[in-house]
Amino acid sequence: MNTNLNKPQLLSSSLAAILFSTLLLGGCTKKDNGTAVLPDTSTLAKDTALKIVVTDASGKPVKSAKLEVITDTADIIPDKQETLIASGKVAGTVGYNLNYFSEMQQTIQVRVTKDGYTTNNVPVTVFKDKSNSENIVITKRANNVAGINAASVSGDVSLGNVSLDVSGKTATEGKITVTIPKNVGATTVDGTPLSSNLKMDVVQFDANSDAALAAFPGGFSVRIENPDELRRSKVIATDHVPVTNGDIIFQSAGFTAIEISDEQGNVAKDFKKPLQISTKVMSDFVNPQTKKLVKEGDIIPIWSFNETSGKWKYDQKAAVVKDGSGGLKVDYDVSHLSYWNLDFYSVTNCTSYI
């Protein structure tokens, strides 16, 4: 029985070693003779510096990505940003000089975006008067790697439903079906209507994969946006500790990134009619509430991710049901797009989140 699903927040020692190596080598360039040369870090260092290495799920540096520091405090003010470039001394990396701290450390949100990749937000703890480094993984939508499966479909939704199945390469990987209803009424974040000719890109992340877990947005130890709503839902934490300020630890059963756009490149955010999502639940997943294999009737909380704030939000809960082929699934409707995450949770007393 595979119980790794119950401890997604703890990366394996081998993955930790890979990520550590990436931090050291991800920004290297090579001379003509193949000798590795460390990037010039002189532009990174004042009192406090933050160096970001952006990689894909296989550990390869991703160039020309856009990086932003998201914060709601005046204590951390980025005064220098170096653009990620296709070639040069700091290819695949970006540096910030952070010019003032009121405390010895701060946790900030860093967002990385690039066309053709899933967006990722990661909480980064920056220590005062030190040179800090962090690795952020973004996932190419067109490529499949172990535990990360991508697919896309196009269609005119004025004529009828458009569905997309994203199936894992092996029986241990998840499957998701997303259906866009007829005349869905998609609009952008600023309310601009999309045409009816839509393209849907879906990336399904298997919570039993180290590569997938490394790409989890927002981190596994988080402060959610709406703790009061979570308390009202009566979804109990796995450690039965009451939620107070919203600090929780996720225990993931899988997560999904969905993007819908039209032929003009407008990206959908909201819908007048909800999308229908069906996600397979792996049969070897141990429900951390019951300490037994997940079964029909178990309730799983469902969360959505706010890419602006870098925070998760409790959205709804759904029961596990039979999928008609001997397996189990969770069905739910969504009226806006983001990462969607099936996660049990426990409660933490951490208070360092912004």
CSV table of C-alpha atoms in Angstrom, one decimal:
chain,number,residue,atom,x,y,z
A,1,MET,CA,0.0,0.0,0.0
A,2,ASN,CA,1.4,3.4,-1.0
A,3,THR,CA,1.0,5.9,1.8
A,4,ASN,CA,3.1,8.7,0.3
A,5,LEU,CA,-0.2,10.4,-0.7
A,6,ASN,CA,-0.8,11.2,3.0
A,7,LYS,CA,2.5,13.1,3.4
A,8,PRO,CA,2.8,15.3,0.3
A,9,GLN,CA,4.3,18.2,2.3
A,10,LEU,CA,7.4,16.1,3.0
A,11,LEU,CA,9.6,15.8,-0.1
A,12,SER,CA,11.8,12.7,-0.3
A,13,SER,CA,15.4,13.0,0.5
A,14,SER,CA,16.4,12.3,-3.1
A,15,LEU,CA,14.1,15.1,-4.3
A,16,ALA,CA,15.5,17.5,-1.7
A,17,ALA,CA,19.0,16.7,-3.0
A,18,ILE,CA,17.9,17.4,-6.6
A,19,LEU,CA,16.4,20.7,-5.6
A,20,PHE,CA,19.5,21.6,-3.6
A,21,SER,CA,21.7,20.8,-6.6
A,22,THR,CA,19.4,22.9,-8.8
A,23,LEU,CA,19.8,25.9,-6.5
A,24,LEU,CA,23.5,25.6,-6.9
A,25,LEU,CA,23.8,24.8,-10.6
A,26,GLY,CA,20.5,26.0,-12.2
A,27,GLY,CA,21.9,29.4,-13.0
A,28,CYS,CA,25.2,28.2,-14.4
A,29,THR,CA,26.4,28.8,-17.9
A,30,LYS,CA,29.1,26.9,-19.8
A,31,LYS,CA,32.3,27.9,-21.5
A,32,ASP,CA,33.0,26.4,-24.9
A,33,ASN,CA,35.0,23.6,-23.3
A,34,GLY,CA,32.0,22.6,-21.2
A,35,THR,CA,33.4,23.9,-17.9
A,36,ALA,CA,30.6,25.2,-15.6
A,37,VAL,CA,30.8,28.8,-14.6
A,38,LEU,CA,28.9,30.2,-11.7
A,39,PRO,CA,26.7,33.3,-12.6
A,40,ASP,CA,27.9,36.7,-11.6
A,41,THR,CA,26.1,37.4,-8.3
A,42,SER,CA,27.6,40.9,-7.7
A,43,THR,CA,24.4,42.5,-8.8
A,44,LEU,CA,22.4,40.5,-6.3
A,45,ALA,CA,24.2,41.4,-3.1
A,46,LYS,CA,23.5,44.4,-0.9
A,47,ASP,CA,22.3,43.8,2.6
A,48,THR,CA,19.6,41.2,1.8
A,49,ALA,CA,19.4,39.4,-1.6
A,50,LEU,CA,17.0,36.9,-3.0
A,51,LYS,CA,18.0,34.7,-5.9
A,52,ILE,CA,15.3,32.7,-7.7
A,53,VAL,CA,16.1,29.7,-9.9
A,54,VAL,CA,13.2,28.7,-12.2
A,55,THR,CA,13.1,25.1,-13.4
A,56,ASP,CA,10.6,22.8,-15.1
A,57,ALA,CA,9.5,19.5,-13.5
A,58,SER,CA,12.5,17.7,-14.8
A,59,GLY,CA,14.9,20.2,-13.2
A,60,LYS,CA,15.9,22.0,-16.4
A,61,PRO,CA,16.2,25.8,-16.1
A,62,VAL,CA,13.3,27.8,-17.6
A,63,LYS,CA,14.4,30.9,-19.4
A,64,SER,CA,12.5,34.1,-20.2
A,65,ALA,CA,9.9,33.7,-17.4
A,66,LYS,CA,8.3,36.6,-15.6
A,67,LEU,CA,8.9,36.8,-11.9
A,68,GLU,CA,7.0,39.0,-9.4
A,69,VAL,CA,7.3,39.5,-5.6
A,70,ILE,CA,3.8,39.6,-4.1
A,71,THR,CA,3.6,41.2,-0.7
A,72,ASP,CA,1.2,43.4,1.3
A,73,THR,CA,3.8,44.9,3.6
A,74,ALA,CA,6.1,47.9,3.1
A,75,ASP,CA,8.9,46.1,4.9
A,76,ILE,CA,10.0,44.4,1.7
A,77,ILE,CA,10.5,46.6,-1.3
A,78,PRO,CA,12.1,45.1,-4.4
A,79,ASP,CA,14.4,47.8,-5.8
A,80,LYS,CA,16.0,45.8,-8.6
A,81,GLN,CA,14.7,43.1,-10.9
A,82,GLU,CA,16.8,41.4,-13.5
A,83,THR,CA,14.9,39.9,-16.5
A,84,LEU,CA,15.3,36.2,-17.1
A,85,ILE,CA,17.2,36.0,-20.3
A,86,ALA,CA,17.7,33.3,-22.9
A,87,SER,CA,21.4,33.5,-22.6
A,88,GLY,CA,24.0,35.3,-20.5
A,89,LYS,CA,25.6,35.3,-17.1
A,90,VAL,CA,22.4,34.6,-15.1
A,91,ALA,CA,20.3,32.6,-17.5
A,92,GLY,CA,17.5,30.8,-15.7
A,93,THR,CA,17.8,33.0,-12.6
A,94,VAL,CA,16.6,36.3,-11.3
A,95,GLY,CA,17.8,38.4,-8.4
A,96,TYR,CA,16.2,40.9,-6.1
A,97,ASN,CA,17.8,43.3,-3.7
A,98,LEU,CA,15.4,43.8,-0.7
A,99,ASN,CA,16.3,47.1,0.9
A,100,TYR,CA,14.5,47.0,4.3
A,101,PHE,CA,13.4,44.5,6.9
A,102,SER,CA,11.8,45.3,10.2
A,103,GLU,CA,12.3,41.7,11.3
A,104,MET,CA,15.0,39.1,11.0
A,105,GLN,CA,13.0,37.1,8.5
A,106,GLN,CA,9.9,37.5,6.3
A,107,THR,CA,7.8,35.1,4.2
A,108,ILE,CA,6.8,36.6,0.9
A,109,GLN,CA,4.9,35.2,-2.1
A,110,VAL,CA,6.8,34.9,-5.4
A,111,ARG,CA,4.9,34.3,-8.6
A,112,VAL,CA,6.4,32.9,-11.8
A,113,THR,CA,4.6,33.0,-15.2
A,114,LYS,CA,5.5,32.1,-18.8
A,115,ASP,CA,3.4,31.5,-21.9
A,116,GLY,CA,2.8,27.8,-22.3
A,117,TYR,CA,3.5,27.0,-18.7
A,118,THR,CA,1.3,26.7,-15.6
A,119,THR,CA,1.7,29.7,-13.2
A,120,ASN,CA,3.2,28.9,-9.9
A,121,ASN,CA,3.2,30.9,-6.6
A,122,VAL,CA,5.6,29.9,-3.9
A,123,PRO,CA,6.0,31.2,-0.3
A,124,VAL,CA,9.7,32.1,0.2
A,125,THR,CA,11.2,32.9,3.6
A,126,VAL,CA,13.9,35.6,3.2
A,127,PHE,CA,16.4,36.1,6.0
A,128,LYS,CA,17.8,39.5,6.8
A,129,ASP,CA,21.4,40.4,5.8
A,130,LYS,CA,21.8,37.1,3.9
A,131,SER,CA,22.0,36.0,0.3
A,132,ASN,CA,18.8,33.8,-0.1
A,133,SER,CA,18.1,31.3,-2.8
A,134,GLU,CA,14.9,29.5,-3.8
A,135,ASN,CA,13.9,27.0,-6.6
A,136,ILE,CA,10.4,27.5,-8.2
A,137,VAL,CA,9.0,24.8,-10.6
A,138,ILE,CA,6.7,25.7,-13.4
A,139,THR,CA,5.1,23.0,-15.7
A,140,LYS,CA,5.0,23.0,-19.4
A,141,ARG,CA,1.5,22.5,-20.5
A,142,ALA,CA,2.3,20.5,-23.7
A,143,ASN,CA,4.7,17.9,-22.1
A,144,ASN,CA,3.9,14.9,-19.9
A,145,VAL,CA,6.3,13.7,-17.2
A,146,ALA,CA,5.9,11.1,-14.5
A,147,GLY,CA,3.0,12.2,-12.4
A,148,ILE,CA,2.1,15.2,-14.5
A,149,ASN,CA,-0.3,14.7,-17.4
A,150,ALA,CA,-1.4,17.4,-19.8
A,151,ALA,CA,-3.9,17.5,-22.6
A,152,SER,CA,-5.9,20.1,-24.7
A,153,VAL,CA,-9.0,20.3,-26.8
A,154,SER,CA,-10.8,23.0,-28.9
A,155,GLY,CA,-14.4,23.3,-29.8
A,156,ASP,CA,-17.4,25.6,-30.4
A,157,VAL,CA,-19.3,25.5,-27.1
A,158,SER,CA,-22.3,27.2,-28.7
A,159,LEU,CA,-23.0,23.9,-30.4
A,160,GLY,CA,-22.8,21.6,-27.4
A,161,ASN,CA,-20.6,20.4,-24.5
A,162,VAL,CA,-16.9,20.1,-25.0
A,163,SER,CA,-15.1,17.5,-22.7
A,164,LEU,CA,-11.5,16.6,-22.1
A,165,ASP,CA,-10.1,13.5,-20.4
A,166,VAL,CA,-6.6,13.7,-19.0
A,167,SER,CA,-5.5,10.1,-18.2
A,168,GLY,CA,-2.3,9.0,-16.4
A,169,LYS,CA,0.2,6.9,-18.2
A,170,THR,CA,0.0,4.1,-15.6
A,171,ALA,CA,-2.7,2.8,-13.3
A,172,THR,CA,-1.2,4.6,-10.4
A,173,GLU,CA,-1.7,8.0,-11.9
A,174,GLY,CA,-4.9,10.0,-11.7
A,175,LYS,CA,-7.5,10.9,-14.3
A,176,ILE,CA,-9.6,14.0,-14.7
A,177,THR,CA,-12.6,14.9,-17.0
A,178,VAL,CA,-13.5,18.5,-17.5
A,179,THR,CA,-16.7,19.4,-19.4
A,180,ILE,CA,-17.5,22.9,-20.7
A,181,PRO,CA,-21.3,23.3,-21.0
A,182,LYS,CA,-23.1,24.8,-24.0
A,183,ASN,CA,-23.0,28.6,-24.0
A,184,VAL,CA,-20.9,28.7,-20.9
A,185,GLY,CA,-20.6,32.5,-20.8
A,186,ALA,CA,-16.9,32.8,-20.2
A,187,THR,CA,-15.4,36.1,-19.3
A,188,THR,CA,-11.9,37.4,-18.5
A,189,VAL,CA,-10.8,38.7,-15.1
A,190,ASP,CA,-11.9,42.2,-16.2
A,191,GLY,CA,-15.3,41.0,-17.6
A,192,THR,CA,-14.5,40.8,-21.3
A,193,PRO,CA,-16.6,38.1,-22.9
A,194,LEU,CA,-14.8,35.2,-24.7
A,195,SER,CA,-16.0,33.9,-28.1
A,196,SER,CA,-17.7,30.5,-28.2
A,197,ASN,CA,-14.6,28.9,-29.9
A,198,LEU,CA,-12.7,27.9,-26.9
A,199,LYS,CA,-9.5,26.0,-26.2
A,200,MET,CA,-9.1,24.1,-22.9
A,201,ASP,CA,-5.7,23.1,-21.5
A,202,VAL,CA,-5.7,20.8,-18.4
A,203,VAL,CA,-2.8,19.6,-16.4
A,204,GLN,CA,-3.4,16.9,-13.8
A,205,PHE,CA,-0.9,16.5,-11.0
A,206,ASP,CA,-0.6,13.1,-9.3
A,207,ALA,CA,-0.1,13.6,-5.5
A,208,ASN,CA,2.0,10.3,-5.5
A,209,SER,CA,4.7,12.0,-7.7
A,210,ASP,CA,7.7,13.9,-6.3
A,211,ALA,CA,7.9,15.9,-9.5
A,212,ALA,CA,4.2,16.9,-9.2
A,213,LEU,CA,4.5,17.8,-5.5
A,214,ALA,CA,7.5,20.1,-6.3
A,215,ALA,CA,5.2,22.1,-8.6
A,216,PHE,CA,2.4,22.5,-6.0
A,217,PRO,CA,1.5,26.2,-5.9
A,218,GLY,CA,1.4,28.2,-2.7
A,219,GLY,CA,3.1,25.6,-0.5
A,220,PHE,CA,1.6,22.8,1.6
A,221,SER,CA,1.8,24.9,4.9
A,222,VAL,CA,-0.4,27.8,4.2
A,223,ARG,CA,-2.8,30.5,5.6
A,224,ILE,CA,-6.1,30.2,3.7
A,225,GLU,CA,-8.2,33.2,2.7
A,226,ASN,CA,-11.4,32.2,4.4
A,227,PRO,CA,-11.0,30.3,7.7
A,228,ASP,CA,-14.5,31.4,8.9
A,229,GLU,CA,-16.1,29.7,5.8
A,230,LEU,CA,-14.0,26.6,6.5
A,231,ARG,CA,-15.3,26.5,10.1
A,232,ARG,CA,-18.9,26.9,9.0
A,233,SER,CA,-18.4,24.0,6.5
A,234,LYS,CA,-17.9,21.6,9.5
A,235,VAL,CA,-15.1,19.8,7.6
A,236,ILE,CA,-12.9,18.6,10.5
A,237,ALA,CA,-9.1,18.8,10.5
A,238,THR,CA,-7.4,15.4,10.4
A,239,ASP,CA,-5.8,16.2,13.8
A,240,HIS,CA,-9.2,17.5,15.1
A,241,VAL,CA,-7.7,20.8,16.0
A,242,PRO,CA,-10.0,23.8,15.5
A,243,VAL,CA,-9.0,26.3,12.8
A,244,THR,CA,-8.3,29.7,14.3
A,245,ASN,CA,-6.4,32.1,12.0
A,246,GLY,CA,-6.4,29.9,9.0
A,247,ASP,CA,-3.0,28.3,9.2
A,248,ILE,CA,-3.3,24.7,7.9
A,249,ILE,CA,-1.2,21.9,6.3
A,250,PHE,CA,-2.5,20.2,3.2
A,251,GLN,CA,-2.6,16.4,2.7
A,252,SER,CA,-3.3,16.2,-1.0
A,253,ALA,CA,-5.2,13.7,-3.0
A,254,GLY,CA,-4.3,15.4,-6.3
A,255,PHE,CA,-4.5,18.9,-7.9
A,256,THR,CA,-5.3,20.3,-11.3
A,257,ALA,CA,-4.5,23.4,-13.4
A,258,ILE,CA,-7.1,24.5,-16.0
A,259,GLU,CA,-6.8,27.2,-18.6
A,260,ILE,CA,-9.5,28.2,-21.1
A,261,SER,CA,-8.9,30.7,-23.9
A,262,ASP,CA,-10.4,31.8,-27.2
A,263,GLU,CA,-8.8,32.4,-30.6
A,264,GLN,CA,-8.1,36.1,-29.7
A,265,GLY,CA,-6.0,34.9,-26.8
A,266,ASN,CA,-8.5,36.0,-24.1
A,267,VAL,CA,-8.1,33.8,-21.0
A,268,ALA,CA,-11.3,32.9,-19.1
A,269,LYS,CA,-11.7,33.5,-15.4
A,270,ASP,CA,-15.4,33.3,-14.6
A,271,PHE,CA,-18.4,31.5,-16.1
A,272,LYS,CA,-22.2,32.1,-16.1
A,273,LYS,CA,-22.6,28.3,-16.2
A,274,PRO,CA,-20.3,26.1,-14.1
A,275,LEU,CA,-17.8,23.6,-15.5
A,276,GLN,CA,-18.2,20.0,-14.5
A,277,ILE,CA,-15.0,18.3,-13.1
A,278,SER,CA,-14.6,14.7,-12.3
A,279,THR,CA,-11.4,13.5,-10.7
A,280,LYS,CA,-10.3,10.0,-10.1
A,281,VAL,CA,-9.3,9.1,-6.5
A,282,MET,CA,-6.6,6.5,-6.3
A,283,SER,CA,-7.7,3.3,-4.6
A,284,ASP,CA,-4.5,3.1,-2.5
A,285,PHE,CA,-5.1,6.5,-0.9
A,286,VAL,CA,-5.5,6.3,2.8
A,287,ASN,CA,-8.1,8.8,4.2
A,288,PRO,CA,-6.2,10.6,7.0
A,289,GLN,CA,-9.5,11.1,8.8
A,290,THR,CA,-10.4,7.4,9.1
A,291,LYS,CA,-6.9,6.0,8.7
A,292,LYS,CA,-8.4,3.5,6.2
A,293,LEU,CA,-8.4,3.3,2.4
A,294,VAL,CA,-10.7,5.9,0.9
A,295,LYS,CA,-14.2,4.6,0.1
A,296,GLU,CA,-17.5,5.6,-1.3
A,297,GLY,CA,-19.1,8.3,0.9
A,298,ASP,CA,-15.9,9.8,2.3
A,299,ILE,CA,-15.9,13.6,2.2
A,300,ILE,CA,-13.0,15.5,0.6
A,301,PRO,CA,-12.5,19.3,0.9
A,302,ILE,CA,-12.0,21.1,-2.4
A,303,TRP,CA,-9.8,24.2,-2.6
A,304,SER,CA,-9.1,26.9,-5.2
A,305,PHE,CA,-5.9,29.0,-5.6
A,306,ASN,CA,-5.8,32.8,-5.9
A,307,GLU,CA,-2.8,33.5,-8.2
A,308,THR,CA,-3.0,37.2,-7.2
A,309,SER,CA,-2.6,36.8,-3.5
A,310,GLY,CA,-0.8,33.4,-3.7
A,311,LYS,CA,-3.3,32.0,-1.2
A,312,TRP,CA,-5.6,29.0,-1.2
A,313,LYS,CA,-9.4,29.3,-0.5
A,314,TYR,CA,-11.7,26.7,0.8
A,315,ASP,CA,-14.4,26.3,-1.9
A,316,GLN,CA,-16.6,23.3,-1.3
A,317,LYS,CA,-16.7,19.7,-0.2
A,318,ALA,CA,-17.7,16.6,-2.2
A,319,ALA,CA,-18.4,12.9,-1.5
A,320,VAL,CA,-16.4,10.1,-3.1
A,321,VAL,CA,-18.5,8.1,-5.5
A,322,LYS,CA,-18.1,5.1,-7.7
A,323,ASP,CA,-16.9,5.9,-11.2
A,324,GLY,CA,-18.7,3.1,-13.0
A,325,SER,CA,-15.6,1.1,-13.8
A,326,GLY,CA,-14.7,-0.3,-10.4
A,327,GLY,CA,-12.9,2.8,-9.2
A,328,LEU,CA,-13.7,5.9,-7.3
A,329,LYS,CA,-14.0,9.6,-8.2
A,330,VAL,CA,-15.1,13.0,-6.9
A,331,ASP,CA,-17.4,15.2,-9.0
A,332,TYR,CA,-17.7,19.0,-8.5
A,333,ASP,CA,-18.7,22.1,-10.3
A,334,VAL,CA,-16.6,25.3,-10.6
A,335,SER,CA,-17.6,28.8,-11.7
A,336,HIS,CA,-14.1,30.3,-12.0
A,337,LEU,CA,-10.7,29.0,-13.0
A,338,SER,CA,-7.6,28.5,-10.9
A,339,TYR,CA,-5.6,25.5,-9.6
A,340,TRP,CA,-8.1,23.1,-8.0
A,341,ASN,CA,-7.0,20.9,-5.2
A,342,LEU,CA,-8.5,17.9,-3.4
A,343,ASP,CA,-7.0,18.1,0.1
A,344,PHE,CA,-7.5,16.9,3.6
A,345,TYR,CA,-5.9,19.2,6.1
A,346,SER,CA,-4.4,19.5,9.6
A,347,VAL,CA,-3.8,22.6,11.6
A,348,THR,CA,-0.5,24.4,12.2
A,349,ASN,CA,0.4,27.1,14.7
A,350,CYS,CA,2.7,28.8,12.2
A,351,THR,CA,2.3,32.6,12.1
A,352,SER,CA,4.9,33.8,9.7
A,353,TYR,CA,2.7,34.2,6.7
A,354,ILE,CA,1.9,37.6,5.3
